[in-house]
PDB file of C-alpha atoms in Angstrom:
ATOM      1  CA  ALA A  20       0.000   0.000   0.000  1.00  0.00           C
ATOM      2  CA  GLU A  21       2.862   2.419   0.746  1.00  0.00           C
ATOM      3  CA  ASP A  22       4.194   1.827  -2.802  1.00  0.00           C
ATOM      4  CA  THR A  23       0.876   2.987  -4.288  1.00  0.00           C
ATOM      5  CA  ASN A  24       0.710   6.521  -5.608  1.00  0.00           C
ATOM      6  CA  VAL A  25      -2.848   7.870  -5.884  1.00  0.00           C
ATOM      7  CA  GLU A  26      -3.003  10.783  -8.286  1.00  0.00           C
ATOM      8  CA  ASP A  27      -5.850  13.197  -7.623  1.00  0.00           C
ATOM      9  CA  ASN A  28      -5.862  14.199 -11.276  1.00  0.00           C
ATOM     10  CA  TRP A  29      -9.560  14.049 -12.173  1.00  0.00           C
ATOM     11  CA  LYS A  30     -10.233  17.636 -11.123  1.00  0.00           C
ATOM     12  CA  SER A  31      -8.524  18.750 -14.330  1.00  0.00           C
ATOM     13  CA  VAL A  32     -10.567  16.422 -16.574  1.00  0.00           C
ATOM     14  CA  LEU A  33     -13.101  18.081 -18.900  1.00  0.00           C
ATOM     15  CA  GLY A  34     -16.100  16.112 -17.595  1.00  0.00           C
ATOM     16  CA  LEU A  35     -17.123  13.380 -15.163  1.00  0.00           C
ATOM     17  CA  GLN A  36     -15.702  15.367 -12.252  1.00  0.00           C
ATOM     18  CA  GLY A  37     -18.321  14.079  -9.823  1.00  0.00           C
ATOM     19  CA  THR A  38     -17.311  10.421 -10.178  1.00  0.00           C
ATOM     20  CA  GLY A  39     -14.721  10.467  -7.416  1.00  0.00           C
ATOM     21  CA  SER A  40     -12.281   8.851  -9.835  1.00  0.00           C
ATOM     22  CA  ALA A  41      -8.524   8.989  -9.433  1.00  0.00           C
ATOM     23  CA  SER A  42      -5.613   7.416 -11.260  1.00  0.00           C
ATOM     24  CA  PHE A  43      -3.025   5.359  -9.407  1.00  0.00           C
ATOM     25  CA  ASN A  44       0.239   3.611 -10.091  1.00  0.00           C
ATOM     26  CA  VAL A  45       2.415   1.083  -8.304  1.00  0.00           C
ATOM     27  CA  SER A  46       6.148   0.778  -8.986  1.00  0.00           C
ATOM     28  CA  GLY A  47       8.319  -2.256  -8.547  1.00  0.00           C
ATOM     29  CA  LEU A  48       5.584  -4.590  -7.361  1.00  0.00           C
ATOM     30  CA  PHE A  49       5.662  -8.262  -8.350  1.00  0.00           C
ATOM     31  CA  VAL A  50       2.274 -10.026  -8.377  1.00  0.00           C
ATOM     32  CA  PRO A  51       2.546 -13.840  -8.150  1.00  0.00           C
ATOM     33  CA  GLU A  52       0.405 -15.739 -10.665  1.00  0.00           C
ATOM     34  CA  GLN A  53      -1.872 -17.174  -7.974  1.00  0.00           C
ATOM     35  CA  PHE A  54      -2.936 -13.591  -7.163  1.00  0.00           C
ATOM     36  CA  SER A  55      -3.642 -12.665 -10.786  1.00  0.00           C
ATOM     37  CA  TRP A  56      -6.735 -13.156 -12.868  1.00  0.00           C
ATOM     38  CA  ASP A  57      -7.171 -13.231 -16.624  1.00  0.00           C
ATOM     39  CA  MET A  58     -10.463 -11.389 -17.176  1.00  0.00           C
ATOM     40  CA  GLU A  59     -10.921 -12.926 -20.627  1.00  0.00           C
ATOM     41  CA  ARG A  60     -10.337 -16.587 -19.682  1.00  0.00           C
ATOM     42  CA  ASP A  61     -10.849 -17.084 -15.960  1.00  0.00           C
ATOM     43  CA  LYS A  62     -14.223 -17.472 -14.296  1.00  0.00           C
ATOM     44  CA  PRO A  63     -14.726 -15.272 -11.205  1.00  0.00           C
ATOM     45  CA  TYR A  64     -14.185 -17.086  -7.914  1.00  0.00           C
ATOM     46  CA  CYS A  65     -16.901 -15.204  -6.071  1.00  0.00           C
ATOM     47  CA  GLY A  66     -19.500 -12.515  -6.516  1.00  0.00           C
ATOM     48  CA  GLU A  67     -23.005 -12.158  -7.765  1.00  0.00           C
ATOM     49  CA  PRO A  68     -24.107 -13.504 -11.161  1.00  0.00           C
ATOM     50  CA  ILE A  69     -23.426 -10.058 -12.597  1.00  0.00           C
ATOM     51  CA  SER A  70     -19.701 -10.875 -12.290  1.00  0.00           C
ATOM     52  CA  LEU A  71     -20.210 -13.495 -15.040  1.00  0.00           C
ATOM     53  CA  LEU A  72     -21.316 -10.975 -17.664  1.00  0.00           C
ATOM     54  CA  GLY A  73     -17.857 -10.596 -19.219  1.00  0.00           C
ATOM     55  CA  ILE A  74     -16.020  -7.329 -19.826  1.00  0.00           C
ATOM     56  CA  PRO A  75     -18.512  -5.614 -22.188  1.00  0.00           C
ATOM     57  CA  GLY A  76     -21.423  -7.076 -20.243  1.00  0.00           C
ATOM     58  CA  SER A  77     -20.136  -5.816 -16.932  1.00  0.00           C
ATOM     59  CA  ILE A  78     -19.838  -2.211 -18.074  1.00  0.00           C
ATOM     60  CA  PHE A  79     -22.439  -1.721 -20.819  1.00  0.00           C
ATOM     61  CA  TYR A  80     -25.320  -1.031 -18.458  1.00  0.00           C
ATOM     62  CA  GLU A  81     -23.265   1.531 -16.525  1.00  0.00           C
ATOM     63  CA  HIS A  82     -22.531   3.438 -19.737  1.00  0.00           C
ATOM     64  CA  VAL A  83     -26.110   3.186 -20.982  1.00  0.00           C
ATOM     65  CA  PHE A  84     -27.807   4.332 -17.806  1.00  0.00           C
ATOM     66  CA  PHE A  85     -25.225   7.033 -17.070  1.00  0.00           C
ATOM     67  CA  ALA A  86     -25.781   8.482 -20.552  1.00  0.00           C
ATOM     68  CA  LEU A  87     -29.560   8.281 -20.097  1.00  0.00           C
ATOM     69  CA  GLY A  88     -29.345  10.053 -16.744  1.00  0.00           C
ATOM     70  CA  VAL A  89     -27.280  12.894 -18.176  1.00  0.00           C
ATOM     71  CA  ALA A  90     -29.641  13.293 -21.147  1.00  0.00           C
ATOM     72  CA  GLU A  91     -32.702  13.231 -18.859  1.00  0.00           C
ATOM     73  CA  ARG A  92     -31.109  15.926 -16.696  1.00  0.00           C
ATOM     74  CA  ALA A  93     -30.437  18.073 -19.769  1.00  0.00           C
ATOM     75  CA  LEU A  94     -34.067  17.676 -20.877  1.00  0.00           C
ATOM     76  CA  GLU A  95     -35.340  18.659 -17.423  1.00  0.00           C
ATOM     77  CA  GLU A  96     -33.144  21.743 -17.465  1.00  0.00           C
ATOM     78  CA  ILE A  97     -34.124  22.980 -20.927  1.00  0.00           C
ATOM     79  CA  VAL A  98     -37.831  22.413 -20.215  1.00  0.00           C
ATOM     80  CA  LYS A  99     -37.463  24.426 -17.004  1.00  0.00           C
ATOM     81  CA  ARG A 100     -35.622  27.231 -18.821  1.00  0.00           C
ATOM     82  CA  ALA A 101     -37.979  27.238 -21.815  1.00  0.00           C
ATOM     83  CA  SER A 102     -40.894  28.784 -19.924  1.00  0.00           C
ATOM     84  CA  VAL A 103     -38.916  32.011 -19.412  1.00  0.00           C
ATOM     85  CA  HIS A 104     -36.427  31.859 -22.280  1.00  0.00           C
ATOM     86  CA  SER A 105     -36.799  33.208 -25.793  1.00  0.00           C
ATOM     87  CA  ARG A 106     -33.916  33.265 -28.253  1.00  0.00           C
ATOM     88  CA  THR A 107     -34.596  36.347 -30.317  1.00  0.00           C
ATOM     89  CA  TYR A 108     -33.928  40.046 -29.946  1.00  0.00           C
ATOM     90  CA  GLY A 109     -36.278  42.791 -31.007  1.00  0.00           C
ATOM     91  CA  PRO A 110     -40.021  42.734 -30.477  1.00  0.00           C
ATOM     92  CA  PRO A 111     -41.274  40.524 -27.648  1.00  0.00           C
ATOM     93  CA  VAL A 112     -41.806  36.893 -28.632  1.00  0.00           C
ATOM     94  CA  PRO A 113     -43.444  34.038 -26.735  1.00  0.00           C
ATOM     95  CA  PRO A 114     -41.161  31.874 -24.583  1.00  0.00           C
ATOM     96  CA  LEU A 115     -39.447  28.880 -26.145  1.00  0.00           C
ATOM     97  CA  SER A 116     -41.864  26.517 -24.382  1.00  0.00           C
ATOM     98  CA  GLU A 117     -44.679  27.743 -26.668  1.00  0.00           C
ATOM     99  CA  ASP A 118     -42.748  27.046 -29.874  1.00  0.00           C
ATOM    100  CA  GLN A 119     -44.244  24.032 -31.689  1.00  0.00           C
ATOM    101  CA  THR A 120     -40.900  22.885 -33.093  1.00  0.00           C
ATOM    102  CA  PHE A 121     -39.412  22.947 -29.591  1.00  0.00           C
ATOM    103  CA  GLN A 122     -42.389  20.973 -28.227  1.00  0.00           C
ATOM    104  CA  LYS A 123     -42.006  18.359 -30.995  1.00  0.00           C
ATOM    105  CA  GLU A 124     -38.276  18.029 -30.295  1.00  0.00           C
ATOM    106  CA  ILE A 125     -38.845  17.568 -26.556  1.00  0.00           C
ATOM    107  CA  GLY A 126     -41.415  14.839 -27.266  1.00  0.00           C
ATOM    108  CA  ARG A 127     -39.097  13.102 -29.740  1.00  0.00           C
ATOM    109  CA  MET A 128     -36.162  13.171 -27.326  1.00  0.00           C
ATOM    110  CA  LYS A 129     -38.266  11.830 -24.450  1.00  0.00           C
ATOM    111  CA  LEU A 130     -39.440   8.943 -26.642  1.00  0.00           C
ATOM    112  CA  GLN A 131     -35.843   8.182 -27.638  1.00  0.00           C
ATOM    113  CA  LEU A 132     -34.792   8.010 -23.988  1.00  0.00           C
ATOM    114  CA  GLN A 133     -37.736   5.819 -23.029  1.00  0.00           C
ATOM    115  CA  SER A 134     -36.976   3.443 -25.911  1.00  0.00           C
ATOM    116  CA  ILE A 135     -33.335   3.151 -24.955  1.00  0.00           C
ATOM    117  CA  GLU A 136     -34.235   2.555 -21.317  1.00  0.00           C
ATOM    118  CA  VAL A 137     -36.616  -0.282 -22.242  1.00  0.00           C
ATOM    119  CA  MET A 138     -34.090  -1.839 -24.631  1.00  0.00           C
ATOM    120  CA  GLY A 139     -31.265  -1.483 -22.100  1.00  0.00           C
ATOM    121  CA  LEU A 140     -33.286  -3.110 -19.333  1.00  0.00           C
ATOM    122  CA  GLN A 141     -34.259  -5.960 -21.665  1.00  0.00           C
ATOM    123  CA  LEU A 142     -30.623  -6.579 -22.633  1.00  0.00           C
ATOM    124  CA  LEU A 143     -29.539  -6.455 -18.992  1.00  0.00           C
ATOM    125  CA  ASN A 144     -32.309  -8.821 -17.858  1.00  0.00           C
ATOM    126  CA  ASP A 145     -31.485 -11.288 -20.661  1.00  0.00           C
ATOM    127  CA  ALA A 146     -27.799 -11.153 -19.733  1.00  0.00           C
ATOM    128  CA  LEU A 147     -28.534 -11.668 -16.043  1.00  0.00           C
ATOM    129  CA  ALA A 148     -30.717 -14.685 -16.850  1.00  0.00           C
ATOM    130  CA  VAL A 149     -27.722 -16.292 -18.596  1.00  0.00           C
ATOM    131  CA  ALA A 150     -25.386 -15.326 -15.734  1.00  0.00           C
ATOM    132  CA  GLU A 151     -27.777 -16.697 -13.111  1.00  0.00           C
ATOM    133  CA  SER A 152     -27.479 -20.077 -14.835  1.00  0.00           C
ATOM    134  CA  GLY A 153     -23.724 -19.908 -14.130  1.00  0.00           C
ATOM    135  CA  LYS A 154     -22.672 -19.012 -17.669  1.00  0.00           C
ATOM    136  CA  THR A 155     -21.089 -16.018 -19.350  1.00  0.00           C
ATOM    137  CA  PRO A 156     -23.103 -14.590 -22.258  1.00  0.00           C
ATOM    138  CA  GLU A 157     -21.838 -15.658 -25.701  1.00  0.00           C
ATOM    139  CA  THR A 158     -19.546 -13.476 -27.812  1.00  0.00           C
ATOM    140  CA  THR A 159     -22.470 -12.335 -29.975  1.00  0.00           C
ATOM    141  CA  SER A 160     -24.194 -11.020 -26.838  1.00  0.00           C
ATOM    142  CA  GLN A 161     -20.985  -9.301 -25.723  1.00  0.00           C
ATOM    143  CA  VAL A 162     -20.782  -7.554 -29.098  1.00  0.00           C
ATOM    144  CA  GLN A 163     -24.433  -6.556 -28.790  1.00  0.00           C
ATOM    145  CA  PHE A 164     -23.779  -5.067 -25.314  1.00  0.00           C
ATOM    146  CA  ARG A 165     -20.952  -2.949 -26.633  1.00  0.00           C
ATOM    147  CA  ALA A 166     -22.879  -1.844 -29.738  1.00  0.00           C
ATOM    148  CA  PHE A 167     -25.928  -0.919 -27.687  1.00  0.00           C
ATOM    149  CA  ALA A 168     -23.847   1.076 -25.199  1.00  0.00           C
ATOM    150  CA  ALA A 169     -22.283   3.003 -28.095  1.00  0.00           C
ATOM    151  CA  TYR A 170     -25.700   3.634 -29.664  1.00  0.00           C
ATOM    152  CA  ALA A 171     -27.309   4.740 -26.393  1.00  0.00           C
ATOM    153  CA  THR A 172     -24.401   7.077 -25.656  1.00  0.00           C
ATOM    154  CA  GLU A 173     -24.614   8.554 -29.160  1.00  0.00           C
ATOM    155  CA  VAL A 174     -28.361   9.244 -28.837  1.00  0.00           C
ATOM    156  CA  ALA A 175     -27.902  10.742 -25.363  1.00  0.00           C
ATOM    157  CA  TRP A 176     -25.055  12.870 -26.712  1.00  0.00           C
ATOM    158  CA  GLN A 177     -27.327  14.208 -29.488  1.00  0.00           C
ATOM    159  CA  ILE A 178     -30.081  14.980 -26.974  1.00  0.00           C
ATOM    160  CA  VAL A 179     -27.719  16.885 -24.694  1.00  0.00           C
ATOM    161  CA  ASP A 180     -26.317  18.745 -27.697  1.00  0.00           C
ATOM    162  CA  THR A 181     -29.827  19.733 -28.820  1.00  0.00           C
ATOM    163  CA  CYS A 182     -30.744  20.958 -25.333  1.00  0.00           C
ATOM    164  CA  PHE A 183     -27.461  22.855 -25.131  1.00  0.00           C
ATOM    165  CA  GLY A 184     -28.244  24.550 -28.465  1.00  0.00           C
ATOM    166  CA  TYR A 185     -31.739  25.566 -27.383  1.00  0.00           C
ATOM    167  CA  ALA A 186     -30.347  27.173 -24.225  1.00  0.00           C
ATOM    168  CA  GLY A 187     -28.317  29.709 -26.161  1.00  0.00           C
ATOM    169  CA  GLY A 188     -25.360  31.633 -24.755  1.00  0.00           C
ATOM    170  CA  ARG A 189     -26.247  31.021 -21.120  1.00  0.00           C
ATOM    171  CA  ALA A 190     -25.406  27.338 -21.550  1.00  0.00           C
ATOM    172  CA  VAL A 191     -21.683  28.005 -21.954  1.00  0.00           C
ATOM    173  CA  LEU A 192     -21.246  29.341 -18.434  1.00  0.00           C
ATOM    174  CA  GLU A 193     -19.026  26.961 -16.455  1.00  0.00           C
ATOM    175  CA  ASN A 194     -21.530  26.519 -13.625  1.00  0.00           C
ATOM    176  CA  SER A 195     -24.451  25.841 -16.000  1.00  0.00           C
ATOM    177  CA  VAL A 196     -26.211  22.492 -15.604  1.00  0.00           C
ATOM    178  CA  LEU A 197     -26.305  22.153 -19.388  1.00  0.00           C
ATOM    179  CA  ALA A 198     -22.573  22.904 -19.664  1.00  0.00           C
ATOM    180  CA  ARG A 199     -21.873  20.144 -17.130  1.00  0.00           C
ATOM    181  CA  CYS A 200     -24.138  17.719 -19.025  1.00  0.00           C
ATOM    182  CA  TRP A 201     -22.428  18.651 -22.299  1.00  0.00           C
ATOM    183  CA  ARG A 202     -18.938  18.128 -20.815  1.00  0.00           C
ATOM    184  CA  ASP A 203     -19.929  14.816 -19.202  1.00  0.00           C
ATOM    185  CA  MET A 204     -21.353  13.441 -22.459  1.00  0.00           C
ATOM    186  CA  ARG A 205     -18.243  14.487 -24.393  1.00  0.00           C
ATOM    187  CA  THR A 206     -16.111  12.662 -21.842  1.00  0.00           C
ATOM    188  CA  ALA A 207     -18.279   9.551 -21.348  1.00  0.00           C
TER     189      ALA A 207
END
């Protein structure tokens, strides 16, 4: 433990600052084979069935539901701002919340998030059913986990970007909720 150097370097990262993450390194430490584990070949010795999901399976749901949470937060924020925000100068115009294109976009984005949530939960439940039988999901399932995580993150990224655009110049302020969502999605 005294040979471990924990680097508190995540404060300088563009996004994901609230994760509590830190990098670490250990120098000159020899790990005997009996204390090592090959994640691709070895079966876990202990843990819940979720530990049998494999590498993509064990992280896909974290990526999917993190991305969904960030996108949902961005939607909440732009809907809240829209009742008092209009994006034009000159004669008074109704707030953004009364714009039909904005309303359609909000509905579309909410449906996208709900669809991804349902699909993500279905994939996770199917994977857990395999793991509860003591098996690791097949390679085709592992590929599907990774592809779905990438797709869900891409859709969430587009939603956050759209919300960020609707917010206008106020969104770029460092302490803005939408700026934090935008940074987190670019980093995720």
